[in-house]
Short mmCIF file of C-alpha atoms in Angstrom, two decimals:
data_model
loop_
_atom_site.label_atom_id
_atom_site.label_comp_id
_atom_site.label_asym_id
_atom_site.label_seq_id
_atom_site.Cartn_x
_atom_site.Cartn_y
_atom_site.Cartn_z
CA MET M 1 85.76 69.29 80.30
CA THR M 2 87.38 66.49 78.36
CA ASP M 3 88.85 65.73 74.95
CA LEU M 4 86.60 64.30 72.26
CA TYR M 5 88.73 61.21 71.84
CA GLN M 6 88.19 60.24 75.46
CA LEU M 7 84.46 59.97 74.78
CA THR M 8 84.83 58.15 71.46
CA MET M 9 87.21 55.64 73.05
CA ILE M 10 84.84 55.13 75.98
CA GLN M 11 81.97 54.42 73.59
CA ALA M 12 84.18 51.90 71.80
CA TYR M 13 85.13 50.26 75.13
CA TRP M 14 81.42 50.09 75.99
CA LEU M 15 80.46 48.55 72.68
CA GLU M 16 83.32 46.03 72.93
CA ARG M 17 82.46 45.26 76.57
CA LEU M 18 85.94 46.18 77.78
CA TYR M 19 84.99 46.70 81.41
CA ASP M 20 88.03 45.32 83.27
CA GLU M 21 90.18 47.26 85.70
CA ALA M 22 92.89 49.52 84.28
CA VAL M 23 95.88 51.25 85.83
CA PHE M 24 96.98 54.61 84.47
CA SER M 25 100.11 56.44 85.64
CA LEU M 26 100.68 60.21 85.51
CA PHE M 27 104.34 61.19 85.27
CA VAL M 28 106.80 63.50 83.51
CA ARG M 29 108.93 61.91 80.81
CA ARG M 30 111.82 64.33 81.20
CA LEU M 31 112.63 67.45 83.21
CA PRO M 32 112.67 70.82 81.45
CA THR M 33 116.05 72.33 80.68
CA GLY M 34 117.41 73.98 83.79
CA ARG M 35 115.19 72.06 86.23
CA ASN M 36 116.77 69.63 88.67
CA PHE M 37 113.44 68.54 90.16
CA LEU M 38 109.72 69.24 90.04
CA LEU M 39 107.42 69.93 92.99
CA ALA M 40 104.27 67.81 92.73
CA CYS M 41 101.10 69.85 93.11
CA GLY M 42 97.44 69.81 92.06
CA LEU M 43 96.33 66.56 93.68
CA GLU M 44 93.59 68.21 95.75
CA ASP M 45 91.84 69.60 92.68
CA ALA M 46 92.21 66.29 90.84
CA LEU M 47 90.58 64.42 93.72
CA GLN M 48 87.78 66.98 93.98
CA TYR M 49 87.04 66.43 90.30
CA LEU M 50 87.09 62.64 90.61
CA GLU M 51 84.63 62.75 93.50
CA THR M 52 82.15 64.95 91.69
CA VAL M 53 82.44 64.17 87.95
CA ARG M 54 78.96 63.77 86.44
CA PHE M 55 77.18 64.32 83.12
CA THR M 56 74.44 66.95 83.38
CA GLN M 57 71.25 66.81 81.35
CA ASP M 58 72.45 69.67 79.11
CA GLU M 59 75.70 67.84 78.47
CA LEU M 60 73.90 64.59 77.63
CA GLU M 61 71.60 66.40 75.24
CA TYR M 62 74.60 68.00 73.52
CA LEU M 63 76.36 64.64 73.15
CA GLY M 64 73.14 63.00 71.98
CA GLY M 65 73.01 65.49 69.13
CA ARG M 66 76.52 64.61 67.97
CA PRO M 67 76.88 62.10 65.10
CA GLU M 68 79.68 60.25 66.90
CA PHE M 69 77.52 58.93 69.74
CA GLN M 70 74.77 56.31 69.89
CA GLU M 71 71.70 56.97 72.01
CA PRO M 72 72.12 53.91 74.30
CA PHE M 73 75.67 55.00 75.08
CA VAL M 74 74.54 58.53 75.97
CA ARG M 75 71.91 57.05 78.30
CA TRP M 76 74.67 54.97 79.92
CA LEU M 77 76.68 58.12 80.56
CA ALA M 78 73.83 59.48 82.71
CA ASP M 79 74.92 57.13 85.50
CA PHE M 80 78.65 57.71 85.05
CA ARG M 81 80.61 57.98 88.31
CA PHE M 82 84.26 57.54 89.19
CA ARG M 83 84.40 54.58 91.57
CA GLY M 84 88.11 53.86 91.41
CA GLU M 85 91.22 54.22 93.52
CA VAL M 86 94.07 56.71 93.44
CA ARG M 87 97.57 56.38 94.81
CA ALA M 88 99.70 59.51 94.82
CA VAL M 89 102.71 61.27 96.25
CA PRO M 90 101.68 64.00 98.70
CA GLU M 91 101.48 67.51 97.29
CA GLY M 92 104.77 69.28 97.93
CA THR M 93 106.90 66.20 97.18
CA PRO M 94 109.93 66.75 94.91
CA VAL M 95 109.73 64.32 91.98
CA PHE M 96 111.90 63.42 89.03
CA ALA M 97 111.51 62.15 85.47
CA GLY M 98 109.72 58.83 85.11
CA GLU M 99 108.27 58.84 88.62
CA SER M 100 104.52 58.41 89.03
CA ILE M 101 102.99 61.49 90.62
CA LEU M 102 99.71 59.62 90.84
CA GLU M 103 98.18 56.35 89.65
CA VAL M 104 94.51 55.78 88.87
CA VAL M 105 93.02 52.28 89.28
CA ALA M 106 89.46 51.94 87.98
CA PRO M 107 87.28 50.25 85.37
CA LEU M 108 88.73 51.17 81.99
CA ALA M 109 86.11 53.76 80.95
CA GLU M 110 86.30 55.59 84.28
CA ALA M 111 90.08 55.73 84.28
CA GLN M 112 90.14 56.87 80.64
CA LEU M 113 87.64 59.70 80.82
CA VAL M 114 89.33 61.54 83.69
CA GLU M 115 92.71 61.83 81.96
CA THR M 116 92.13 65.28 80.49
CA LEU M 117 91.15 67.21 83.59
CA VAL M 118 93.45 65.35 86.00
CA LEU M 119 96.40 66.01 83.71
CA ASN M 120 95.33 69.62 83.19
CA GLN M 121 95.22 70.40 86.91
CA VAL M 122 98.33 68.51 88.00
CA HIS M 123 100.35 69.84 85.06
CA LEU M 124 99.48 73.48 85.71
CA GLN M 125 100.08 73.42 89.43
CA THR M 126 103.23 71.30 89.27
CA ALA M 127 104.76 73.61 86.66
CA LEU M 128 103.96 76.71 88.72
CA ALA M 129 104.95 75.24 92.10
CA SER M 130 108.26 74.11 90.61
CA LYS M 131 108.98 77.61 89.32
CA ALA M 132 107.98 79.22 92.61
CA ALA M 133 110.23 76.85 94.56
CA ARG M 134 113.17 78.19 92.56
CA VAL M 135 112.20 81.80 93.28
CA VAL M 136 111.87 81.08 97.00
CA GLN M 137 115.23 79.28 96.98
CA ALA M 138 116.84 82.28 95.27
CA ALA M 139 115.42 84.67 97.88
CA ARG M 140 117.20 82.79 100.70
CA GLY M 141 114.74 83.58 103.43
CA ARG M 142 113.57 86.96 102.17
CA THR M 143 109.83 87.36 101.64
CA VAL M 144 108.37 86.56 98.21
CA VAL M 145 104.91 87.81 97.20
CA ASP M 146 102.92 86.59 94.19
CA PHE M 147 102.16 89.51 91.85
CA GLY M 148 101.41 87.43 88.76
CA MET M 149 97.63 87.34 88.42
CA ARG M 150 97.16 90.07 85.80
CA ARG M 151 99.29 88.32 83.16
CA MET M 152 98.53 84.70 84.02
CA HIS M 153 96.67 82.57 81.51
CA GLY M 154 93.11 82.91 82.72
CA THR M 155 91.34 83.04 86.05
CA ASP M 156 91.66 79.32 86.86
CA ALA M 157 95.42 79.49 86.39
CA ALA M 158 95.64 82.58 88.59
CA LEU M 159 93.62 80.98 91.39
CA LYS M 160 95.26 77.55 91.30
CA GLY M 161 98.63 79.17 90.74
CA ALA M 162 98.38 81.20 93.94
CA ARG M 163 97.74 77.95 95.81
CA ALA M 164 100.72 76.25 94.16
CA PHE M 165 102.96 79.23 94.93
CA PHE M 166 101.98 79.15 98.59
CA ILE M 167 102.77 75.45 98.86
CA ALA M 168 106.18 76.16 97.32
CA GLY M 169 106.97 78.77 99.97
CA VAL M 170 105.69 82.09 98.59
CA SER M 171 104.47 84.12 101.56
CA ALA M 172 101.47 85.99 100.18
CA THR M 173 99.52 86.81 97.02
CA SER M 174 97.87 89.87 95.54
CA ASN M 175 94.98 87.59 94.43
CA VAL M 176 92.06 88.40 96.73
CA LEU M 177 90.00 85.42 95.60
CA ALA M 178 92.85 83.09 96.54
CA GLY M 179 92.81 84.70 99.97
CA GLN M 180 89.09 84.05 100.31
CA VAL M 181 89.11 80.50 98.93
CA TYR M 182 92.34 79.16 100.43
CA GLY M 183 93.10 81.44 103.37
CA ILE M 184 96.39 82.54 101.80
CA PRO M 185 97.68 85.88 103.17
CA ILE M 186 96.96 88.69 100.71
CA ALA M 187 99.24 91.65 100.18
CA GLY M 188 99.56 94.68 97.95
CA THR M 189 100.91 98.20 97.72
CA MET M 190 99.69 100.77 95.20
CA ALA M 191 99.92 101.40 91.46
CA HIS M 192 101.57 104.32 89.71
CA SER M 193 98.12 105.56 88.71
CA TYR M 194 97.42 106.50 92.32
CA ILE M 195 100.49 108.74 92.36
CA GLN M 196 99.66 110.19 88.94
CA VAL M 197 96.14 111.37 89.81
CA HIS M 198 97.46 113.57 92.61
CA ALA M 199 98.96 117.01 92.11
CA SER M 200 102.30 115.84 93.51
CA GLU M 201 103.98 112.66 94.67
CA LEU M 202 104.10 113.92 98.24
CA ASP M 203 100.39 114.71 98.16
CA ALA M 204 99.75 111.12 97.09
CA PHE M 205 101.93 109.81 99.93
CA ARG M 206 100.12 112.00 102.45
CA ALA M 207 96.68 110.90 101.30
CA PHE M 208 97.41 107.18 101.11
CA SER M 209 99.23 106.99 104.42
CA ALA M 210 96.37 108.86 106.10
CA ILE M 211 94.02 106.05 105.02
CA TYR M 212 96.51 103.16 105.37
CA PRO M 213 99.13 104.25 107.94
CA GLU M 214 101.16 101.00 107.77
CA THR M 215 101.32 100.94 103.98
CA THR M 216 104.09 100.46 101.43
CA LEU M 217 104.73 103.54 99.29
CA LEU M 218 105.72 103.22 95.62
CA VAL M 219 108.60 105.62 95.03
CA ASP M 220 109.67 105.28 91.37
CA THR M 221 106.87 107.05 89.46
CA TYR M 222 109.05 110.07 88.61
CA ASP M 223 112.49 109.84 90.20
CA THR M 224 113.18 107.00 92.60
CA LEU M 225 115.59 108.68 94.99
CA GLU M 226 113.52 111.85 95.05
CA GLY M 227 110.57 109.65 95.90
CA VAL M 228 112.53 108.23 98.85
CA ARG M 229 113.38 111.77 99.99
CA ARG M 230 109.67 112.60 99.92
CA VAL M 231 109.01 109.61 102.19
CA VAL M 232 111.63 111.04 104.56
CA ARG M 233 109.84 114.41 104.42
CA LEU M 234 106.53 112.67 105.13
CA ALA M 235 108.12 111.08 108.19
CA GLU M 236 109.32 114.49 109.38
CA GLU M 237 105.80 115.92 108.94
CA GLN M 238 104.08 113.07 110.77
CA GLY M 239 106.62 112.62 113.53
CA ALA M 240 105.53 109.95 115.99
CA ASP M 241 102.46 109.23 113.86
CA PHE M 242 104.61 107.98 110.94
CA ARG M 243 103.97 104.23 110.54
CA VAL M 244 104.81 103.53 106.90
CA ARG M 245 106.26 100.02 106.78
CA ALA M 246 108.11 99.97 103.46
CA ILE M 247 108.96 101.60 100.18
CA ARG M 248 108.69 99.80 96.86
CA LEU M 249 111.21 99.97 94.03
CA ASP M 250 109.76 98.89 90.68
CA SER M 251 112.26 99.92 88.00
CA GLY M 252 115.88 100.74 87.28
CA ASP M 253 118.98 99.19 88.81
CA LEU M 254 117.25 97.69 91.82
CA GLY M 255 120.47 96.78 93.63
CA ALA M 256 122.04 100.22 93.36
CA LEU M 257 118.77 102.00 94.11
CA ALA M 258 118.15 99.80 97.14
CA ARG M 259 121.57 100.70 98.59
CA GLU M 260 121.05 104.42 98.04
CA ALA M 261 117.49 104.27 99.37
CA ARG M 262 118.66 102.36 102.45
CA ALA M 263 121.29 104.99 103.12
CA LEU M 264 118.74 107.83 102.82
CA LEU M 265 116.29 106.09 105.13
CA ASP M 266 118.92 105.17 107.70
CA ARG M 267 120.33 108.70 107.82
CA ALA M 268 116.81 109.91 108.55
CA GLY M 269 116.45 107.43 111.39
CA LEU M 270 114.01 105.28 109.42
CA GLY M 271 115.79 101.96 109.78
CA GLN M 272 112.44 100.27 110.41
CA VAL M 273 111.21 101.09 106.90
CA ARG M 274 111.78 98.02 104.74
CA ILE M 275 112.59 97.92 101.03
CA PHE M 276 110.35 95.95 98.69
CA ALA M 277 111.47 95.30 95.10
CA SER M 278 109.47 94.32 92.03
CA GLY M 279 109.54 94.75 88.27
CA GLY M 280 110.31 91.90 85.87
CA LEU M 281 111.88 89.67 88.48
CA ASP M 282 112.57 85.96 88.15
CA GLU M 283 114.67 83.57 90.23
CA ASN M 284 117.91 84.51 88.45
CA GLU M 285 117.45 88.23 89.03
CA VAL M 286 116.42 87.63 92.64
CA ALA M 287 119.52 85.47 93.15
CA ARG M 288 121.72 88.16 91.58
CA LEU M 289 120.36 90.81 93.94
CA VAL M 290 120.79 88.55 96.96
CA ASP M 291 124.34 87.66 95.87
CA GLN M 292 125.09 91.42 95.70
CA ASP M 293 123.82 91.69 99.27
CA ALA M 294 121.36 94.32 98.10
CA PRO M 295 119.40 95.63 101.12
CA ILE M 296 116.08 94.33 99.82
CA ASP M 297 113.75 92.75 102.35
CA ALA M 298 111.05 91.35 100.06
CA PHE M 299 110.39 90.65 96.40
CA GLY M 300 107.18 90.92 94.40
CA VAL M 301 107.43 88.42 91.55
CA GLY M 302 104.87 88.51 88.78
CA THR M 303 104.79 87.33 85.18
CA ALA M 304 107.93 85.18 85.08
CA MET M 305 106.65 83.09 87.98
CA GLY M 306 102.99 83.36 87.02
CA VAL M 307 103.50 81.64 83.65
CA SER M 308 106.71 79.75 84.51
CA ALA M 309 108.23 81.73 81.66
CA ASP M 310 111.35 79.62 81.01
CA ALA M 311 109.50 76.27 81.31
CA PRO M 312 105.77 76.92 80.75
CA THR M 313 105.04 73.29 79.89
CA LEU M 314 106.10 69.90 81.23
CA ASP M 315 106.32 66.70 79.23
CA MET M 316 103.65 65.25 81.52
CA VAL M 317 101.60 62.24 80.41
CA TYR M 318 98.89 59.89 81.68
CA LYS M 319 99.48 56.41 80.34
CA LEU M 320 97.96 52.94 80.62
CA THR M 321 100.30 50.53 82.43
CA GLN M 322 98.00 47.60 83.24
CA TYR M 323 94.69 46.20 81.99
CA ALA M 324 92.78 43.17 83.27
CA GLY M 325 95.72 42.26 85.50
CA SER M 326 98.29 42.23 82.67
CA GLY M 327 101.09 44.76 82.25
CA ARG M 328 100.85 47.16 79.35
CA LEU M 329 103.71 49.22 77.96
CA LYS M 330 104.65 51.54 75.14
CA LEU M 331 107.87 51.22 73.12
CA SER M 332 107.74 54.42 71.04
CA PRO M 333 111.19 56.10 70.81
CA GLY M 334 111.46 58.76 73.50
CA LYS M 335 107.97 57.93 74.76
CA ALA M 336 108.42 54.56 76.44
CA VAL M 337 105.98 53.56 79.19
CA LEU M 338 106.94 50.98 81.81
CA PRO M 339 104.33 48.35 82.73
CA GLY M 340 102.35 47.78 85.89
CA PRO M 341 101.51 49.81 89.01
CA LYS M 342 104.58 51.39 90.59
CA GLN M 343 106.10 52.49 93.86
CA ILE M 344 108.88 55.03 94.38
CA PHE M 345 111.39 54.40 97.13
CA ARG M 346 113.44 57.41 98.26
CA GLU M 347 116.63 56.36 99.98
CA GLU M 348 117.99 58.86 102.51
CA ALA M 349 121.13 59.18 104.59
CA ASP M 350 121.59 61.65 107.46
CA GLY M 351 118.41 63.46 106.47
CA THR M 352 119.39 63.89 102.80
CA ALA M 353 117.88 62.10 99.82
CA VAL M 354 120.55 60.12 97.99
CA ARG M 355 118.62 58.25 95.25
CA ASP M 356 115.18 57.13 94.12
CA VAL M 357 114.27 53.66 92.90
CA ILE M 358 111.17 53.13 90.74
CA ALA M 359 109.83 49.66 91.53
CA CYS M 360 106.78 47.47 91.06
CA ALA M 361 104.05 48.33 93.57
CA SER M 362 104.33 44.82 95.02
CA GLU M 363 108.03 45.14 95.81
CA GLU M 364 109.53 45.77 99.23
CA ARG M 365 112.73 47.81 99.22
CA PRO M 366 114.83 50.04 101.46
CA GLY M 367 113.81 53.67 101.57
CA ARG M 368 110.67 55.71 102.07
CA ALA M 369 107.70 54.73 99.89
CA LEU M 370 106.29 57.90 98.33
CA LEU M 371 103.03 56.72 96.73
CA ALA M 372 100.17 56.21 99.18
CA PRO M 373 96.39 55.59 98.84
CA VAL M 374 94.40 58.82 98.71
CA MET M 375 91.11 57.62 97.21
CA GLN M 376 89.11 54.41 97.43
CA GLN M 377 85.78 53.62 95.74
CA GLY M 378 85.67 57.15 94.39
CA ARG M 379 86.01 58.84 97.77
CA ARG M 380 89.04 60.55 99.23
CA PHE M 381 90.85 58.41 101.74
CA LEU M 382 92.72 60.59 104.20
CA PRO M 383 93.12 59.61 107.85
CA THR M 384 93.18 63.29 108.78
CA LYS M 385 92.40 66.44 106.86
CA VAL M 386 95.61 67.94 105.51
CA THR M 387 95.49 71.73 105.57
CA LEU M 388 97.17 73.96 103.03
CA HIS M 389 99.53 75.20 105.74
CA GLN M 390 100.53 71.63 106.60
CA THR M 391 101.19 70.93 102.93
CA ARG M 392 103.39 74.04 102.78
CA VAL M 393 105.37 72.90 105.84
CA TYR M 394 105.72 69.42 104.36
CA ALA M 395 107.01 70.85 101.06
CA ALA M 396 109.63 72.96 102.83
CA LYS M 397 110.84 69.92 104.75
CA GLN M 398 111.02 67.75 101.62
CA LEU M 399 112.87 70.42 99.65
CA ALA M 400 115.38 70.83 102.47
CA MET M 401 116.13 67.09 102.25
CA LEU M 402 117.32 67.36 98.64
CA PRO M 403 121.08 67.58 98.09
CA PRO M 404 122.24 71.23 97.86
CA GLY M 405 123.22 70.85 94.23
CA VAL M 406 119.75 69.60 93.30
CA ARG M 407 118.17 72.58 95.07
CA SER M 408 120.42 75.07 93.30
CA LEU M 409 119.34 77.12 90.30
CA ALA M 410 122.15 75.76 88.12
CA SER M 411 121.75 72.44 86.34
CA VAL M 412 123.35 69.74 88.47
CA ASP M 413 125.71 67.25 86.81
CA PRO M 414 125.32 64.39 87.34
CA PRO M 415 121.57 64.70 87.97
CA TYR M 416 119.87 63.24 91.02
CA PRO M 417 119.97 59.43 90.56
CA VAL M 418 116.72 57.65 89.67
CA GLU M 419 117.01 53.93 88.99
CA LEU M 420 114.72 51.06 88.07
CA SER M 421 114.43 48.09 90.40
CA THR M 422 115.38 44.61 89.28
CA GLY M 423 111.73 43.57 89.55
CA LEU M 424 110.48 46.38 87.29
CA THR M 425 113.28 45.74 84.80
CA GLU M 426 112.33 42.07 84.63
CA LEU M 427 108.60 42.84 84.27
CA THR M 428 109.38 45.22 81.41
CA ARG M 429 111.38 42.51 79.69
CA GLU M 430 108.56 39.99 80.11
CA VAL M 431 105.82 42.29 78.81
CA THR M 432 108.00 43.40 75.89
CA GLY M 433 108.39 39.75 74.97
CA GLU M 434 104.65 39.16 75.22
CA VAL M 435 103.93 42.12 72.94
CA ALA M 436 106.47 40.91 70.40
CA ALA M 437 105.02 37.40 70.46
CA GLY M 438 101.48 38.71 70.04
CA ASN M 439 102.50 40.82 67.06
CA ARG M 440 104.29 37.85 65.47
CA MET M 441 101.18 35.71 65.85
CA GLU M 442 99.07 38.45 64.28
CA GLY M 443 101.55 38.68 61.41
CA ASN M 444 101.38 34.93 60.86
CA ARG M 445 97.56 35.03 60.77
CA THR M 446 97.72 37.83 58.21
#
């Protein structure tokens, strides 16, 4: 699972005996329109890959049959392992443009090969966690459930997405495999097909509640308010045995229908029955319903969150910043890369983040250093095992420390301040000069 050019470059490194240590940094060049921050996610899967990356015999035979690769190189790949180091911000950390989410330090070939999959996993989960954080923020304490699996882009995205959503504060998922693999609470109601196969809506309610007494009943298959009235009738029939927990609204003017449904339920003495809303929701629609004080207790959010519909991609890159102890940079317009290993210092006052400073890794500055060692010699380096629940709690705490404007759905102006340290600015100037001098010398030789 890599790009062809990774392998052709590695063969070239091998033939040229370029074996020295390299530093690569993974970061986002710029935030998507409408995003004030991103929520870093996907590190766990990246580390799992780095620990286990190998070339199987079938893979070696396939590469050996390709015209691009020499037989001695393919034999060399048989012993390929990642033996490097990784420094990273913890999953659930809010990050901003230009800030390293992780840095890989390893012999050049090792650090190069892993770019594709590391970037793939961190990009997907960071994009989805960032979207989910906005939905959770919009809900303002109301429950959010992940309903996105059916329209997400493949099974890996659906599984990893459920994990990212949970870290961002989503309470549960409809994805049963995510429940099995990660221990995430699973939740679900019923589809309209269940109602449709019965002779009447009330018959469907009777049958389903007999099997699942504490269920949520979908009431909008035919006429939403009539569906609510049939739930009331079911309650009258069952008396003390009635234990239905909620109704679900899935279409129409959800705010108006929620108010009318709440009134019908309350008049029937069913104040304990909650209202669950779904159907094309995103963070803006959730925020609108909450602002209207619609009596909705929980939201099922699907496609818009599942594919991060308004920002499905991030300008995330994995770039060389040091080789053989010397800083490396890139000067392409709009794609500049700063040299050397980095550290991010988050300065805080009274429990609120006030600015970030991107510095050289060797610098000491005020503030909380965000990048920490997580892998050494190709093995994860964690003093204690961090559970998914602990990561979720950490993310909630870090999000709460952002200024209110940065946490809001609207674009904040001015944006959260991210500055370069004096040391990093000076290093960039020095390396830029070295590159210019090297190119001049090459020009003179030509």
